[in-house]
XYZ file of C-alpha atoms in Angstrom:
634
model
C -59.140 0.383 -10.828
C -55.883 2.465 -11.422
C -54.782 1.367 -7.554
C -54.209 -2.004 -7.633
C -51.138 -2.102 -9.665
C -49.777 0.624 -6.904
C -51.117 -1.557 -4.221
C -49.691 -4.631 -5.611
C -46.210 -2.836 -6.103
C -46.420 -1.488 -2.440
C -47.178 -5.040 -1.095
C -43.866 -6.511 -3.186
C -41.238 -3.774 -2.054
C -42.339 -4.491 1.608
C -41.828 -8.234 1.116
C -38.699 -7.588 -0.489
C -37.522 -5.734 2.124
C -39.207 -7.933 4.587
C -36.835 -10.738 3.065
C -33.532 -8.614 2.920
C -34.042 -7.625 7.039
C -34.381 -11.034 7.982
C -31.445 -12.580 5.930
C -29.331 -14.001 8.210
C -25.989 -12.455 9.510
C -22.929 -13.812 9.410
C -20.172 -13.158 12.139
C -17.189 -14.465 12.256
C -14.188 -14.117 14.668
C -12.166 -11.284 15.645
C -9.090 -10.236 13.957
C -5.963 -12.411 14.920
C -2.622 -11.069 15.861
C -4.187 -7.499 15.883
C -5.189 -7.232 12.014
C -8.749 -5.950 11.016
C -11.437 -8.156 9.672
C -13.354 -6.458 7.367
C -16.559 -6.723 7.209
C -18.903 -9.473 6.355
C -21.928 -8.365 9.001
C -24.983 -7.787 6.977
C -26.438 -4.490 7.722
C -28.998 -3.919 10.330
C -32.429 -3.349 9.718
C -32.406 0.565 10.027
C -29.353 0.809 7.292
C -29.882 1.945 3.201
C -31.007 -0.276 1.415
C -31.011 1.239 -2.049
C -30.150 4.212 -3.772
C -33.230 7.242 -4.697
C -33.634 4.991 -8.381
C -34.045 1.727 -7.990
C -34.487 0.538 -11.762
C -31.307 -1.724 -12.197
C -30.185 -2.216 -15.856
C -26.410 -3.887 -15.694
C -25.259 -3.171 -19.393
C -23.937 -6.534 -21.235
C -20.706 -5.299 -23.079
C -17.542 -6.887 -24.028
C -14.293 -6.184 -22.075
C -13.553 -3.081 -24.419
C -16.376 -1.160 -24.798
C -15.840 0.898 -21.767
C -12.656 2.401 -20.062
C -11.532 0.904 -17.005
C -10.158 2.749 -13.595
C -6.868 1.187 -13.083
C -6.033 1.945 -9.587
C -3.085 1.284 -6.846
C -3.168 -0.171 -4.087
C -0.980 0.823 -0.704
C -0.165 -0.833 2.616
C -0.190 -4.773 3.703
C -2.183 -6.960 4.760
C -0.856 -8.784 7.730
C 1.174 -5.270 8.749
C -1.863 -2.973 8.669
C -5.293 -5.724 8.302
C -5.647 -3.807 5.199
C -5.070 -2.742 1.646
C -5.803 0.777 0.779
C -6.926 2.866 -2.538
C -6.610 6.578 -2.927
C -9.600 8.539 -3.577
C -10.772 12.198 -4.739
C -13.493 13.856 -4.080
C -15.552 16.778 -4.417
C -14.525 19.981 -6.348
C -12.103 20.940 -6.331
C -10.666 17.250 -5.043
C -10.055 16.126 -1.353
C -8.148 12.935 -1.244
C -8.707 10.128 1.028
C -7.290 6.315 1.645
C -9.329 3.884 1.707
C -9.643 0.028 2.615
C -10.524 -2.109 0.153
C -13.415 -4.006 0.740
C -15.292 -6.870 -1.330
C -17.387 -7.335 2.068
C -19.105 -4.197 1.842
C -21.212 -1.524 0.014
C -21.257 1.982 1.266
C -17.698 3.856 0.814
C -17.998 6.575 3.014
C -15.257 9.064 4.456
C -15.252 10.872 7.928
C -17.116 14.125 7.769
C -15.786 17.779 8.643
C -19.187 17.501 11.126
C -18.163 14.621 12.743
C -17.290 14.928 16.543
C -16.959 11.310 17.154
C -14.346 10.500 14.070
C -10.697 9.504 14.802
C -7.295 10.957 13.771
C -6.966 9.382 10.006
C -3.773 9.491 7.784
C -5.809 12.800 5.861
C -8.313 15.675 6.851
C -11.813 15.190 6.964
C -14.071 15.513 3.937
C -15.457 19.213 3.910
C -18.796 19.340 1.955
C -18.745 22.948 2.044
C -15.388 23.594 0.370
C -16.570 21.491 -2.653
C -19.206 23.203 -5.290
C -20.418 19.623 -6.151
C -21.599 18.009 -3.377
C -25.213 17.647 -2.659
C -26.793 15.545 0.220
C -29.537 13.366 -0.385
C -33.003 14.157 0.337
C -35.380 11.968 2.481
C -37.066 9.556 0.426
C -38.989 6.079 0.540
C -35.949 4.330 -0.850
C -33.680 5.141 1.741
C -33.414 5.345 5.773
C -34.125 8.927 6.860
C -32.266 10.953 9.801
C -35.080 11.797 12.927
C -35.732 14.601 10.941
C -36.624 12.986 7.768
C -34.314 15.783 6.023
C -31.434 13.351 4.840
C -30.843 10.067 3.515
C -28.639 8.178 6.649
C -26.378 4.674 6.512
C -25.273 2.925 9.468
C -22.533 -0.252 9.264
C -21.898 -2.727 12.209
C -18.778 -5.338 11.572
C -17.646 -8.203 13.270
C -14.961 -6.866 15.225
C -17.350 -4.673 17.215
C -17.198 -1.609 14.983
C -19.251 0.547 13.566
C -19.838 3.766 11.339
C -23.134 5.625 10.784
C -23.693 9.325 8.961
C -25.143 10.980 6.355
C -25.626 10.077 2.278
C -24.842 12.652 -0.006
C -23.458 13.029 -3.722
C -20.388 13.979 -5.446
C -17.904 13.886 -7.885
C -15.262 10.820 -7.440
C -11.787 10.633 -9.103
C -9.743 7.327 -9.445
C -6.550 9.004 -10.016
C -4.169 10.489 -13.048
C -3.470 6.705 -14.303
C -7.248 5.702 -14.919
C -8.967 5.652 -18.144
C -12.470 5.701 -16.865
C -12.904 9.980 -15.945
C -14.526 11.425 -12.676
C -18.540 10.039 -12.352
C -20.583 11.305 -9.970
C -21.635 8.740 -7.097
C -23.375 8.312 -3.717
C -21.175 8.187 -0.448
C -21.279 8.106 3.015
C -20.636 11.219 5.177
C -19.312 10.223 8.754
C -20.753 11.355 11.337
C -19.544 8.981 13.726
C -17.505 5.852 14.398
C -16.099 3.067 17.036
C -13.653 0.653 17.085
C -11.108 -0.512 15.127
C -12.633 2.546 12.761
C -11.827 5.044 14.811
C -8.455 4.255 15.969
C -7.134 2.664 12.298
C -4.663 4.803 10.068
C -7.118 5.034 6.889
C -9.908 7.051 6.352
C -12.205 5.284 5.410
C -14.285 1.840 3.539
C -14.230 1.585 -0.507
C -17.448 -0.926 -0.650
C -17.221 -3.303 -3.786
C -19.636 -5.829 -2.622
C -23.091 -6.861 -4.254
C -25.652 -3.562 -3.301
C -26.919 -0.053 -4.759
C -25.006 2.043 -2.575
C -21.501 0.036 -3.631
C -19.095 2.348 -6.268
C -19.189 -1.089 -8.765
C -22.991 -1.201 -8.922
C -23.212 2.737 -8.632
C -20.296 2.932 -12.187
C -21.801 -0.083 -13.549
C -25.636 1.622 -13.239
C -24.254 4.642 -15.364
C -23.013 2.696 -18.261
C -19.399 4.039 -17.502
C -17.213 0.618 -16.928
C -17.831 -3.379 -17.672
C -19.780 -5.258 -14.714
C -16.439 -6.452 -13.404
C -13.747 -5.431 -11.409
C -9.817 -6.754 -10.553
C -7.884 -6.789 -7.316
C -4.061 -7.724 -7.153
C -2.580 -8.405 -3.856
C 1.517 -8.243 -3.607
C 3.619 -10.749 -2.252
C 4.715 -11.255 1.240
C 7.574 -8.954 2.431
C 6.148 -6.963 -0.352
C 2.882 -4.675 -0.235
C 0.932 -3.052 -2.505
C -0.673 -3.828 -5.395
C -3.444 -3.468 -8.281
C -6.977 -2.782 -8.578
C -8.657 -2.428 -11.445
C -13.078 -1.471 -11.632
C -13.872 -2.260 -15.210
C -13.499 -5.264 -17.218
C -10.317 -7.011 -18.757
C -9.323 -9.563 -20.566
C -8.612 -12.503 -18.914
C -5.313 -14.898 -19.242
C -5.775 -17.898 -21.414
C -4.584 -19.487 -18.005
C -6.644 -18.136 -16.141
C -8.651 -20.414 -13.247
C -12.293 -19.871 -13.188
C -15.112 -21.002 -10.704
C -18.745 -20.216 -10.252
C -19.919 -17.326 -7.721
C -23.786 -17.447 -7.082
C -24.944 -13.815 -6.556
C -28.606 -15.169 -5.247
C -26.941 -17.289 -2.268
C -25.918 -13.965 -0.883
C -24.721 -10.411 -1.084
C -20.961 -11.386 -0.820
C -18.432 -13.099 -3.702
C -18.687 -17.084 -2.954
C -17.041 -19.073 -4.922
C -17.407 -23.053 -5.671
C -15.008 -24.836 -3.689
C -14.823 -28.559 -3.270
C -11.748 -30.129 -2.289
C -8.127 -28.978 -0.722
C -5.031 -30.643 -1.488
C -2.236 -30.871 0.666
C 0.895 -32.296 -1.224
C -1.512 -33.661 -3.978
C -3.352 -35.431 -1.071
C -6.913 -34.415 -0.709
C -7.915 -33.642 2.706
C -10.461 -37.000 4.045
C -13.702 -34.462 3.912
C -17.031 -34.204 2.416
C -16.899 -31.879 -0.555
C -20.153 -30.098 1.867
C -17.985 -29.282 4.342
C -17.382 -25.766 1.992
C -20.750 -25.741 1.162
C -22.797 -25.189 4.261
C -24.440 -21.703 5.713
C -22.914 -19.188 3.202
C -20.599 -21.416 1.706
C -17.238 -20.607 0.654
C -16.827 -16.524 0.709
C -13.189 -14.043 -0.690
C -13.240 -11.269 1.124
C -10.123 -8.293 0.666
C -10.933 -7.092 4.087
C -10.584 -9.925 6.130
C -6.706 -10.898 6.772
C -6.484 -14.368 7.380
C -8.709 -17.770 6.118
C -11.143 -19.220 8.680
C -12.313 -22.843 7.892
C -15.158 -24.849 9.326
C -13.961 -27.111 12.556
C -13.636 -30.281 10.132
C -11.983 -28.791 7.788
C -9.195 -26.920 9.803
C -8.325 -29.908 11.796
C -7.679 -31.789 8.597
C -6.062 -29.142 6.871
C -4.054 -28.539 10.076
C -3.013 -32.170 10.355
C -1.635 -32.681 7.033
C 0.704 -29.969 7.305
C 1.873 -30.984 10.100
C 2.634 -34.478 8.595
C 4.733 -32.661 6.185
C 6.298 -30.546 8.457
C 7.743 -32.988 10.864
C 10.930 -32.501 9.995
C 10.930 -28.697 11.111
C 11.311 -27.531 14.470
C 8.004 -26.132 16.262
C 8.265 -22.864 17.569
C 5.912 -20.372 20.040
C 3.670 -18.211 18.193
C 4.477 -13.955 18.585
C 0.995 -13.554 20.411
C 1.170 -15.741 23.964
C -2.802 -15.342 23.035
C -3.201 -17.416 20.374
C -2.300 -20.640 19.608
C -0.632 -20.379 16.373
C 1.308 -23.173 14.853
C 4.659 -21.545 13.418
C 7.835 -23.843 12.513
C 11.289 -22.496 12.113
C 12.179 -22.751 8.408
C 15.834 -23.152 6.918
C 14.735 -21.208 4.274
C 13.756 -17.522 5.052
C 13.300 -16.356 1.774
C 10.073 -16.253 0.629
C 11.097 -17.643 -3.099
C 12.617 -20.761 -1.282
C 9.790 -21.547 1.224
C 8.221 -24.246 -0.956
C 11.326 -25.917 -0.487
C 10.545 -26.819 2.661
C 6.648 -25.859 2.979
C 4.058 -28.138 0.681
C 2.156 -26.789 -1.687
C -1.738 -26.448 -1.741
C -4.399 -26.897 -4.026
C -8.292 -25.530 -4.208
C -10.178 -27.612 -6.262
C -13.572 -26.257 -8.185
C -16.814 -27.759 -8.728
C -15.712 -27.122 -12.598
C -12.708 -29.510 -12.002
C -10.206 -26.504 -12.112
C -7.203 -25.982 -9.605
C -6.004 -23.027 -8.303
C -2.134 -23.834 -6.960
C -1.413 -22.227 -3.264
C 2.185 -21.293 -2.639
C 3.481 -20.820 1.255
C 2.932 -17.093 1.121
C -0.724 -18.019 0.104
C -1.302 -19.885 3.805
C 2.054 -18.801 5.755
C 2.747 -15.395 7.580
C 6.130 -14.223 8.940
C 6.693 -14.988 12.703
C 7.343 -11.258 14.212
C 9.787 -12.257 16.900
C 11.610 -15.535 15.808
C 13.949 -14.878 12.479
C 13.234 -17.448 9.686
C 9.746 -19.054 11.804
C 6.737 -18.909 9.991
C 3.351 -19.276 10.881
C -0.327 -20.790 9.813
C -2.596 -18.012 9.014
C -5.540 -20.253 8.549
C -7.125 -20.961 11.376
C -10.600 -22.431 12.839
C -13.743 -20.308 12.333
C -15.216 -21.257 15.542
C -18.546 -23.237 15.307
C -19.492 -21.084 12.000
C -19.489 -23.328 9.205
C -19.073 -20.479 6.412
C -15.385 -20.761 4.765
C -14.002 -17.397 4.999
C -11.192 -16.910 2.800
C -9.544 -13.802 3.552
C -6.428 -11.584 1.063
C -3.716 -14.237 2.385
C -5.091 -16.560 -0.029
C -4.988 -14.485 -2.714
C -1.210 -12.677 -2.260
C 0.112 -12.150 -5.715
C -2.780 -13.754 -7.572
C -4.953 -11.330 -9.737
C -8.604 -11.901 -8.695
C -11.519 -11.071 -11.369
C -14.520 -10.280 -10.099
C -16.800 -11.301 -13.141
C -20.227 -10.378 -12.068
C -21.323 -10.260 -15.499
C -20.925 -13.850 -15.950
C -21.379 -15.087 -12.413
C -17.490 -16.399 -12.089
C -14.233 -14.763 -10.045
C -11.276 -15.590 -11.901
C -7.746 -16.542 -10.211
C -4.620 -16.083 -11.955
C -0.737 -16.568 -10.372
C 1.423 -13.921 -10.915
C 3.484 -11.187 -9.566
C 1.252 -8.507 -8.778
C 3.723 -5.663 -9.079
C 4.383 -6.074 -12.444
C 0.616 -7.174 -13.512
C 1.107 -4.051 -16.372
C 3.635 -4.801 -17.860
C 2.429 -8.462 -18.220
C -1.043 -7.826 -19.077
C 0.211 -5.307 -22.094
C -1.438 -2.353 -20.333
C -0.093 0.509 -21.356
C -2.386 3.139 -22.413
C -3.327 5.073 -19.209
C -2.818 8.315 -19.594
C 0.911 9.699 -18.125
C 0.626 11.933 -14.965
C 0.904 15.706 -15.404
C 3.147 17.576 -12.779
C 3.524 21.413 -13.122
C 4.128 22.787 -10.132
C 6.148 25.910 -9.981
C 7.944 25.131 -7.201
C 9.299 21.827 -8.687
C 7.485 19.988 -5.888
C 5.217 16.509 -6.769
C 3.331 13.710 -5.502
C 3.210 11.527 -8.619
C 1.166 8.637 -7.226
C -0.727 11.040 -5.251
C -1.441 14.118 -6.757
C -5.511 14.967 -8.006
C -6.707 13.113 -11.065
C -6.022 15.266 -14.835
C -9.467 16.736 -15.594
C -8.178 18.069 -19.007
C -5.503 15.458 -20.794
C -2.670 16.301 -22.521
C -0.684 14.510 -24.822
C 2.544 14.660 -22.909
C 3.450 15.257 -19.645
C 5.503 18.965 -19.088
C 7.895 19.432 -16.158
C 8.087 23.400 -15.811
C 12.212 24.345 -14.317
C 13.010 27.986 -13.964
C 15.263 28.717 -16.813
C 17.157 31.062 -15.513
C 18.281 29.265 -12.041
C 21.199 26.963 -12.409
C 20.093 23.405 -10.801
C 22.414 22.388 -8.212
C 20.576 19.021 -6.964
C 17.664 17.219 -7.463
C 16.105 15.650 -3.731
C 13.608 13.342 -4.034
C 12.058 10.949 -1.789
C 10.663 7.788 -2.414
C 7.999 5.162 -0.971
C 9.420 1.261 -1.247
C 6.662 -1.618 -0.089
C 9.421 -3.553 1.378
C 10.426 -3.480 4.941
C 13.149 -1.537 6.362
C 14.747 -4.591 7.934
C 15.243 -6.209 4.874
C 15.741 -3.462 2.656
C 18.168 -1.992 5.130
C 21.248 -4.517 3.526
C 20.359 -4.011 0.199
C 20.457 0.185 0.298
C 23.922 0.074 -1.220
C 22.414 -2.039 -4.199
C 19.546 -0.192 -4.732
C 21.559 3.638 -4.783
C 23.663 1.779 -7.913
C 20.403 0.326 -9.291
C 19.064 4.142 -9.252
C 21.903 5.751 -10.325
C 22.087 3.020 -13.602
C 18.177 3.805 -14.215
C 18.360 7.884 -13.856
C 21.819 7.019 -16.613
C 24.063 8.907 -13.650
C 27.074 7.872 -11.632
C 26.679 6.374 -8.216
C 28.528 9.076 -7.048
C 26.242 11.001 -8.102
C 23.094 9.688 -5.753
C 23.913 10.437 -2.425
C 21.227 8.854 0.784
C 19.706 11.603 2.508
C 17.648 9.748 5.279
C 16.156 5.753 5.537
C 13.132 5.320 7.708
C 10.801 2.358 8.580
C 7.259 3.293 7.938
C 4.978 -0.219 8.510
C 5.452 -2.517 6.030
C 7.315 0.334 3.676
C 10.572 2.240 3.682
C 10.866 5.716 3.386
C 14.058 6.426 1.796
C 14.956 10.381 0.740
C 17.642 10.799 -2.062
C 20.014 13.310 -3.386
C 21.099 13.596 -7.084
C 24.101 16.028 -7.170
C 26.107 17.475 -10.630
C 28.967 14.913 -12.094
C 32.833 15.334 -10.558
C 33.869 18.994 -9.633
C 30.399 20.754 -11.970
C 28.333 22.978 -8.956
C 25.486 22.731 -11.580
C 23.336 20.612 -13.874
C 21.802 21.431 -17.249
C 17.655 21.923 -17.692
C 17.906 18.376 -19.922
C 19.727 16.519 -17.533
C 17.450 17.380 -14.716
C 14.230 17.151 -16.931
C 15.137 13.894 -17.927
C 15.986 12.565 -14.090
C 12.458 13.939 -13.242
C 10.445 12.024 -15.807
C 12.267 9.316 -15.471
C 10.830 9.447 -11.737
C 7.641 10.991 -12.026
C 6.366 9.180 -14.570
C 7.626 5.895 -12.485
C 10.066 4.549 -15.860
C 12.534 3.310 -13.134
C 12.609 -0.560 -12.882
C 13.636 -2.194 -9.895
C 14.182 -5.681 -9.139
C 11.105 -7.771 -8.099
C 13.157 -8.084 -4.774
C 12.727 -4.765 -4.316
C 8.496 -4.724 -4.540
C 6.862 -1.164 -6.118
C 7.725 2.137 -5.709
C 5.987 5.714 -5.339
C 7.610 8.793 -5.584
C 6.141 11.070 -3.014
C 7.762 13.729 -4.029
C 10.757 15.898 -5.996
C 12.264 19.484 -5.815
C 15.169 20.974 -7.053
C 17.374 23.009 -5.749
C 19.781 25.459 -6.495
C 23.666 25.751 -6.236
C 24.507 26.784 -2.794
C 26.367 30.542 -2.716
C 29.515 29.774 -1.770
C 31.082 31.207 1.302
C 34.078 33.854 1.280
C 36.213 30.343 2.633
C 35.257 28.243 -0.434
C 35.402 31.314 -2.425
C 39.279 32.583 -2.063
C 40.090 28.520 -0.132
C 43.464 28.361 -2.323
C 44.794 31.480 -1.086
C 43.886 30.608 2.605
C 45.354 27.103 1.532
C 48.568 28.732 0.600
C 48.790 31.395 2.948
C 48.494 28.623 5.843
C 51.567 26.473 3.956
C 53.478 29.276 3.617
C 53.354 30.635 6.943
C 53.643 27.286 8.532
C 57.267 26.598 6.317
C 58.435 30.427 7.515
C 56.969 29.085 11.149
C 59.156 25.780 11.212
C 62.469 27.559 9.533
C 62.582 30.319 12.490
C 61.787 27.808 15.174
C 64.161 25.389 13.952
C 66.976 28.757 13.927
C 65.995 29.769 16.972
C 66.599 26.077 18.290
C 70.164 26.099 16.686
C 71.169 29.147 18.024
C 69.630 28.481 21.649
C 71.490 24.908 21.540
C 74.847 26.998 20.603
C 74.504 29.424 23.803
C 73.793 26.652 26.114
C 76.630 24.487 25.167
C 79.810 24.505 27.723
C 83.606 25.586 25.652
C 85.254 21.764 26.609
C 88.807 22.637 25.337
C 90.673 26.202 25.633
C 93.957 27.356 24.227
C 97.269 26.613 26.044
C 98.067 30.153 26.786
C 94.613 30.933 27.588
C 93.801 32.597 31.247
C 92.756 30.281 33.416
C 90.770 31.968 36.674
C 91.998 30.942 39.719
C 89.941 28.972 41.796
C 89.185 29.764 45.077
C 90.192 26.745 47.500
C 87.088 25.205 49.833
C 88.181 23.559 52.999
C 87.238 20.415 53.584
């Protein structure tokens, strides 16, 4: 009699996962212009499906019961397909960069093992260096290796990609400005990958989508952070950005619409209507409704609409564009519909661009600038270009990170809504009032740091201490910096921004001297020097202690033209010896005038006295003897 509740439980995990293989998948098409879509592909049969404990208890808690990770983001969108998060983990901690996905579960990192991994912007993750990481053990709640020794994932996405390895456990840090302290989690190991995968810059997937094996569900299982999480996208020309896992409070302006988590695994949202210069578009309010309705996804890059939709959407910006000269897309391959704008700044676009609404089942209205539907035209100065474009015969509305450039995104799972709210995404901190991360610690002893990068504080401290040798006189400070804006627009503004440093770091411009300027993507790698005031060799400990914090501890603010910065790193360096020249140069200084004086008065003596020998005696005395001269004949 004892069986039947076993049997009965049997019977309803197979259905369950009878249902959850034949869900259907959605594909969608492949990145335009080069830029990765990311991922929205439901997994294959043969992937995990849950984690070894599948009892699910989501803790209801307001938005300050638990810390939150606050985390930043790196790269761009339409430059790399991608935003990126750093990562640590294992003991002690590898870091890692990795995409940011809403359109997936499983973060997972290339493994040390892996023969059939790419060349990523770090090393690969090395289970046997850390003393914490543990790989999971077959069991019937996961997909087992032909061995049946090890839990296994495998991810296919729509761009032809794939990934497939091992699951294992470890610790994960979120970095030395989050609240929420290392947890221990469930990855993916990498033991191969193809594609865009293989060949892309970052290491690896972040998955924050709906599922056991994603780092939201995995935190919010523990009791550790609020069933919510934040993602802020910057601004065109810009980069970068915010992500926070955890709840916060919301804006009182904040624009709210309902997300159905049964409908399917990935954040819909309730869309209705689109306005185009306060004109709705002539469709059914279905049109956004229909197969898997209407989806945000960080991964993807661009917005796909249904056929109806994106002819309508397409024809009323036209309408309002005819005024602006049409121009050839940058890719001969596509089609895209780019105009040639007298306005190329981005802050003056909706001077000659409409603007667009979104309109929510609730009523609500989320306002769309340019940058929120435009991208730059590579090739033609001041063109832009549509990045919303037809999603082939797939009806799902696919809204990709365009739409959502500088607006901060909550992800309220708790209460079944995403929240939208305009703003500028590089200073979301200072607007929000959040300001009690813990500062970064850097104490290096060779003065070298990688504030935005360096491993997560395992023991806090109430202040951050800058170790300098005490005994060495400091003759400059180098340090270089990371700027999210690109080189070819920063490149006229360098001047500005060395006197915006030097009136931040409370120096003379003099005193900041440019060491090197590269292009790297989207950002700008600029190195700096800062070098002792007038004819001083040195600088005091203060001086240079208070420089350093001023840049470790990222207290400089720049401009909103100039985007975010990250120091990647500082050293100091001594006076340079000076050589016997600069040592005894006033001696050789004088010793060189003197000798060239004594130099000119002899040659100009010599010259007189030459000029005197040379020169023929024109009149003689009367009685002087005059030789006779010897007659020539003719």
């Amino acid at each position: 009699m004892a069986t039947a509740p076993f049997h009965f439980t049997i019977f309803f995990l197979l259905l369950v996962s009878l249902v959850e293989s034949t869900e259907d998948t959605v594909v969608f098409p492949p990145p335009h212009s080069g830029a990765m879509v990311l991922p929205l592909f439901l997994s294959p049969p043969n992937s995990s499906r849950t984690l070894p404990n599948p009892r699910r208890h989501l803790l209801k808690s307001d938005s300050h019961s638990h810390p939150n990770a606050r985390m930043r983001l790196f790269d761009d969108l339409l430059v790399n397909g991608y935003y990126t998060t750093r990562l640590w983990i294992g003991t002690p901690p590898q870091q890692f960069a990795l995409i940011v996905d809403t359109g997936s579960t499983v973060t997972y990192v290339p493994c040390s093992t892996c023969e059939q991994c790419g060349h990523h912007q770090d090393p690969k993750f090395q289970p046997e260096l850390s003393s914490t990481y543990q790989p999971l053990s077959c069991n019937m709640d996961c997909n087992c290796d032909d061995e049946r020794v090890h839990c296994v994932y495998e991810r296919e996405y729509a761009e032809m990609s794939s990934s497939s390895g091992v699951l294992g456990e470890d610790i994960i840090s979120f970095g030395n400005q989050s609240e929420l302290s290392s947890q221990r989690v469930v990855f993916g190991c990498e033991n191969m990958e193809t594609g865009d995968l293989y060949s892309q810059h970052a290491d690896g997937i972040m998955g924050l989508g709906r599922g056991d094996l994603s780092v939201v569900d995995q935190l919010v299982e523990k009791g550790v952070i609020n069933n919510s999480f934040s993602l802020c996208y910057g601004g065109m020309d810009v980069g970068g950005g915010t992500m926070v896992l955890g709840g916060l409070s919301p804006p009182s302006d904040m624009v709210f619409t309902f997300s159905d988590p049964s409908r399917s695994s990935y954040y819909n949202i309730d869309l209705k209507e689109i306005n185009v210069a306060g004109k709705p578009l002539p469709l059914n309010p279905k049109v956004f409704d229909k197969k898997n309705g209407a989806i945000l996804d960080s991964g993807t890059t661009f917005a796909y609409l249904p056929e109806a939709a994106f002819v309508a959407f397409k024809d009323a910006i036209m309408k309002e564009l005819g005024s602006l000269n049409q121009v050839r897309g940058p890719d001969p391959n596509y089609k895209d519909i780019c105009f040639l704008s007298p306005m190329s700044d981005v802050s003056h676009l909706s001077k000659s661009f409409p603007v667009v609404e979104m309109v929510f089942g609730n009523g609500q209205k989320l306002l769309l600038s340019p940058e929120n539907y435009l991208f730059r035209h590579s090739k033609v100065h001041g063109a832009f270009c549509l990045g919303i474009f037809q999603n082939g015969k797939d009806p799902t509305t696919l809204l990709g990170g365009i739409v959502v450039r500088n607006t901060l995104v909550m992800y309220d799972r708790e209460h079944s809504q995403i929240g939208l709210w305009k703003t500028n995404c590089s200073e979301l901190w200072e607007r929000l009032h959040i300001n009690n991360a813990p500062p970064p610690i850097h104490s290096n002893s060779t003065g070298s740091n990688a504030a935005a990068e360096s491993p997560p504080i395992l023991v806090p401290m109430e202040k951050p201490h800058y170790v300098l040798p005490g005994e060495t006189q400091i003759g400059q400070i180098v340090f270089e910096m990371s700027v999210n804006i690109n080189y070819l627009y920063l490149k006229p503004h360098i001047t500005e921004l060395r006197e915006l440093i030097a009136q931040e770091l409370g120096v003379n411009t003099s005193q900041v001297h440019l060491l090197s300027f590269a292009s790297k993507g989207i950002n700008s790698r600029i190195k700096w020097a800062v070098l002792p005031l007038g004819p001083a060799s040195f600088m005091s400990n203060a001086t240079a202690i208070s420089i350093i914090s001023e840049l470790a501890e990222h207290r400089l603010r720049l401009p909103e033209t100039f985007g975010n910065y990250q120091l990647v790193q500082w050293k100091i360096q001594p006076p340079q010896e000076p050589t016997w020249l600069q040592q005894h140069h006033l001696v050789v200084v004088s010793s060189i005038i003197i000798a060239v004086i004594v130099g000119l008065c002899a040659s100009g003596m010599w010259f007189i006295w030459s000029r005197r020998q040379q020169m023929p005696n024109l009149y003689k005395p009367v009685n002087a003897a005059v030789p006779e001269q010897e007659l020539q004949p003719l």
